[in-house]
Coordinates of C-alpha atoms in Angstrom, one line a residue:
M1 CA 139.0 154.2 111.2
E2 CA 138.6 157.1 109.0
I3 CA 139.4 160.8 110.6
T4 CA 135.9 161.8 109.8
E5 CA 134.6 158.6 111.8
F6 CA 136.9 159.7 115.0
V7 CA 135.5 163.4 114.8
R8 CA 131.7 161.8 114.8
V9 CA 132.3 159.7 117.8
L10 CA 134.3 162.5 119.3
D11 CA 131.1 164.5 119.1
Q12 CA 128.4 162.1 120.4
E13 CA 130.9 161.2 123.0
G14 CA 131.1 164.7 124.6
R15 CA 127.8 165.3 124.4
T16 CA 126.9 162.3 125.8
L17 CA 129.4 163.3 128.7
A18 CA 127.8 166.5 129.1
A19 CA 124.2 165.1 129.2
A20 CA 125.6 162.2 131.9
A21 CA 127.0 165.5 134.0
E22 CA 123.8 167.4 134.1
K23 CA 122.1 164.7 135.3
A24 CA 124.5 164.0 137.6
G25 CA 125.3 167.2 139.1
P26 CA 128.8 168.3 139.4
G27 CA 129.2 166.5 143.2
A28 CA 128.1 163.4 142.2
E29 CA 131.1 160.7 142.9
V30 CA 132.6 159.3 140.0
R31 CA 132.7 155.7 140.7
T32 CA 135.7 154.9 138.3
C33 CA 137.7 157.3 139.9
P34 CA 137.1 157.2 143.4
D35 CA 139.2 160.8 144.0
W36 CA 136.9 162.8 141.6
E37 CA 133.7 164.5 141.4
V38 CA 131.9 165.0 138.1
R39 CA 133.3 168.8 138.2
D40 CA 136.6 166.9 138.0
V41 CA 135.5 165.2 134.7
L42 CA 134.2 168.3 133.3
R43 CA 137.1 170.1 134.0
H44 CA 139.9 168.0 133.1
T45 CA 138.5 167.3 130.1
G46 CA 137.6 170.3 129.1
M47 CA 140.9 171.5 129.5
V48 CA 142.1 168.5 127.7
H49 CA 139.9 169.5 124.6
R50 CA 141.4 172.9 124.4
W51 CA 144.6 172.2 125.1
A52 CA 144.1 169.8 122.1
T53 CA 142.3 172.6 119.6
A54 CA 145.3 174.8 120.3
F55 CA 148.0 172.8 118.5
V56 CA 145.6 172.0 115.2
A57 CA 144.1 175.3 115.3
E58 CA 147.1 177.8 116.2
G59 CA 149.8 175.1 114.2
H60 CA 152.2 174.6 117.4
T61 CA 154.6 172.2 116.3
S62 CA 156.7 172.0 119.5
Y63 CA 155.2 171.1 122.9
R64 CA 153.0 173.8 125.0
P65 CA 152.0 173.4 128.7
D66 CA 148.1 173.3 129.0
G67 CA 146.2 176.0 130.3
G68 CA 145.2 174.7 133.8
L69 CA 141.8 173.9 135.6
P70 CA 138.7 176.6 135.2
D71 CA 137.8 178.2 138.5
L72 CA 134.3 177.2 137.4
D73 CA 131.1 175.0 138.4
G74 CA 127.7 174.3 138.3
T75 CA 126.3 175.3 135.3
E76 CA 128.9 177.7 134.0
L77 CA 131.3 174.6 134.4
L78 CA 128.9 172.8 131.9
T79 CA 128.7 175.8 129.7
W80 CA 132.2 176.0 129.6
F81 CA 133.1 172.3 128.3
Q82 CA 130.4 172.3 125.7
R83 CA 131.8 175.1 124.0
G84 CA 135.3 174.0 124.3
H85 CA 133.9 170.3 123.1
Q86 CA 132.4 172.2 120.5
R87 CA 135.3 174.0 119.4
L88 CA 137.8 171.0 119.2
V89 CA 135.1 169.0 116.8
D90 CA 134.7 172.5 114.8
T91 CA 138.9 172.9 114.6
L92 CA 139.3 169.1 113.3
T93 CA 136.0 169.6 111.0
T94 CA 137.6 172.3 109.4
A95 CA 141.5 171.7 109.8
P96 CA 143.5 171.2 106.3
P97 CA 144.6 167.4 106.0
D98 CA 148.0 168.6 106.2
V99 CA 148.3 170.6 109.2
D100 CA 151.4 170.6 110.7
C101 CA 151.5 170.4 114.3
W102 CA 152.8 168.6 117.6
T103 CA 151.8 165.4 118.7
F104 CA 153.0 162.7 121.0
M105 CA 152.5 159.6 119.4
P106 CA 153.2 158.0 116.0
A107 CA 150.2 158.6 113.3
P108 CA 149.9 158.6 109.7
S109 CA 149.3 162.3 110.2
P110 CA 148.7 165.3 112.9
L111 CA 145.0 165.5 112.3
A112 CA 144.7 161.7 112.2
F113 CA 146.1 161.7 115.7
W114 CA 144.3 164.3 117.4
A115 CA 141.0 163.4 116.1
R116 CA 141.9 159.6 117.1
R117 CA 143.8 160.7 120.7
Q118 CA 140.3 162.6 121.3
A119 CA 137.9 160.6 120.5
H120 CA 138.8 157.9 122.9
E121 CA 140.1 160.6 125.6
T122 CA 136.7 161.8 125.3
T123 CA 135.3 158.2 125.5
V124 CA 136.7 157.3 128.8
H125 CA 135.6 160.0 130.7
R126 CA 132.1 159.7 129.1
A127 CA 132.4 156.4 131.1
D128 CA 133.3 158.3 134.1
A129 CA 130.7 160.9 134.0
E130 CA 127.8 158.1 133.7
S131 CA 129.5 155.8 136.4
A132 CA 128.4 158.8 138.8
L133 CA 124.8 157.6 137.6
G134 CA 125.3 154.2 138.5
G135 CA 124.5 151.2 136.2
E136 CA 126.0 150.1 132.4
P137 CA 128.0 152.8 130.7
S138 CA 126.6 153.4 127.2
P139 CA 127.7 150.9 124.4
I140 CA 131.1 151.4 122.6
A141 CA 131.1 150.0 119.3
V142 CA 133.0 147.0 118.3
D143 CA 135.6 148.3 116.1
F144 CA 136.0 151.7 117.8
A145 CA 137.0 149.6 121.2
V146 CA 139.6 147.5 119.2
D147 CA 141.2 150.7 118.1
G148 CA 141.0 152.1 121.8
I149 CA 142.8 148.7 122.7
D150 CA 145.1 149.3 119.9
E151 CA 146.4 152.7 120.6
L152 CA 146.6 152.0 124.4
L153 CA 148.9 149.1 124.1
L154 CA 150.6 149.8 121.2
R155 CA 150.7 153.2 121.6
F156 CA 150.8 154.4 125.0
H157 CA 152.7 151.8 126.6
A158 CA 154.9 151.8 124.2
R159 CA 156.5 154.9 125.6
D160 CA 159.3 155.3 128.2
K161 CA 156.5 156.8 130.7
S162 CA 155.0 152.8 130.9
R163 CA 155.1 151.4 134.7
V164 CA 153.9 148.3 133.4
R165 CA 157.3 146.1 133.9
T166 CA 158.5 142.6 135.5
D167 CA 161.5 141.6 137.0
E168 CA 161.7 138.7 134.5
P169 CA 159.8 138.2 131.1
R170 CA 156.4 137.8 130.8
V171 CA 153.6 137.1 128.2
L172 CA 150.3 138.6 128.4
R173 CA 147.6 138.0 126.1
V174 CA 144.4 139.7 125.5
R175 CA 142.1 138.6 123.7
A176 CA 138.4 140.2 123.0
T177 CA 135.5 137.1 122.7
D178 CA 133.1 139.6 120.0
T179 CA 135.5 139.7 117.3
D180 CA 138.9 138.0 116.0
A181 CA 141.3 141.0 117.5
V182 CA 144.2 139.4 120.0
W183 CA 147.2 141.3 121.5
T184 CA 150.3 139.7 122.8
V185 CA 152.0 142.0 124.9
R186 CA 155.4 141.3 126.1
L187 CA 156.5 142.7 130.1
S188 CA 160.1 143.0 130.8
S189 CA 162.3 145.4 132.5
G190 CA 161.7 147.9 129.6
P191 CA 158.0 149.4 128.2
P192 CA 155.9 146.8 127.1
A193 CA 156.2 145.5 123.6
A194 CA 152.9 144.6 122.2
E195 CA 151.5 143.2 118.6
R196 CA 148.7 142.2 117.1
G197 CA 148.0 138.1 117.3
E198 CA 148.5 135.4 118.8
V199 CA 152.6 135.3 118.3
A200 CA 153.9 133.9 122.1
D201 CA 152.6 131.6 124.9
A202 CA 150.9 133.4 127.3
D203 CA 151.4 133.5 131.0
C204 CA 148.3 135.2 131.3
E205 CA 145.2 135.9 129.3
F206 CA 142.5 138.8 129.7
T207 CA 139.4 137.7 127.8
G208 CA 135.9 139.8 127.3
T209 CA 134.2 141.8 125.0
A210 CA 135.9 144.7 123.0
A211 CA 134.5 147.6 125.4
Q212 CA 135.1 145.2 128.6
L213 CA 138.5 144.9 127.6
Y214 CA 138.7 148.9 126.7
L215 CA 137.0 150.0 129.9
A216 CA 139.1 147.3 131.4
L217 CA 142.6 148.3 130.2
W218 CA 142.1 151.9 131.2
N219 CA 141.2 150.8 134.5
R220 CA 137.5 151.7 134.6
R221 CA 136.1 148.1 135.5
P222 CA 137.8 145.1 136.4
V223 CA 138.9 142.6 133.6
P224 CA 135.9 140.2 132.8
G225 CA 138.2 136.8 132.4
V226 CA 141.6 136.4 133.9
T227 CA 143.3 132.8 133.0
G228 CA 146.9 132.2 134.0
D229 CA 149.2 133.9 136.3
A230 CA 146.5 136.3 138.0
S231 CA 149.5 138.6 139.7
L232 CA 150.0 140.3 135.8
A233 CA 146.0 141.6 136.1
T234 CA 147.0 143.0 139.8
L235 CA 150.3 144.6 138.0
W236 CA 147.9 145.9 135.6
R237 CA 145.9 147.5 137.9
E238 CA 148.5 149.0 139.9
R239 CA 150.7 150.0 137.1
S240 CA 149.1 150.8 134.1
G241 CA 147.3 153.9 135.0
V242 CA 148.3 156.9 132.4
T243 CA 148.4 160.4 134.3
W244 CA 148.1 163.9 133.1
S245 CA 151.8 165.2 133.1

């Protein structure tokens, strides 16, 4: 996907998140994250937006901590979120393609990294905000969902921080049923090693549409289909969470 498409998705997802949050109200329970209320979604996502914006807009080439969560609520919190989201969109839209700044995973360029990462960050938290309303979340395009699974399996969980580990080598397959995307994830005592394709016999297979798998792998819903050793589904649910630190 092109940078401009990631920014377009980021723009739309942030607006949808804000609309869902306004409709649900700040105190509504977030069903996808039981410890959160809608105000927590707005505070966290707005903080991440401002953190990301600073790297691109100010050209920081080393890690900088975030600015913390705001002591805001209600209409003021929603407005704060909307302003930070718009500034992120504007920053990514106007940044030079060769902008040099810090990133935390491999990417074709820093701008490509931040556009992709924030599009997916915002989409996942949009689903969180919508869960407070009940019903099904807004659709996620197949190509975008496939890209998000790529990012999660081939980037996030390739890092030493991943806790998805097994005492003995195991193989997990992830198969989208509405496209030809398949991933093979080798599990061991080290970080998961994932690649595209059906390249090894699997001990367990997750199946579902790309959008269903996208949300399931981010632990926003159960895995739609599990065949083989179901303990790997339990392992994923209990150990795969990506936390802010």
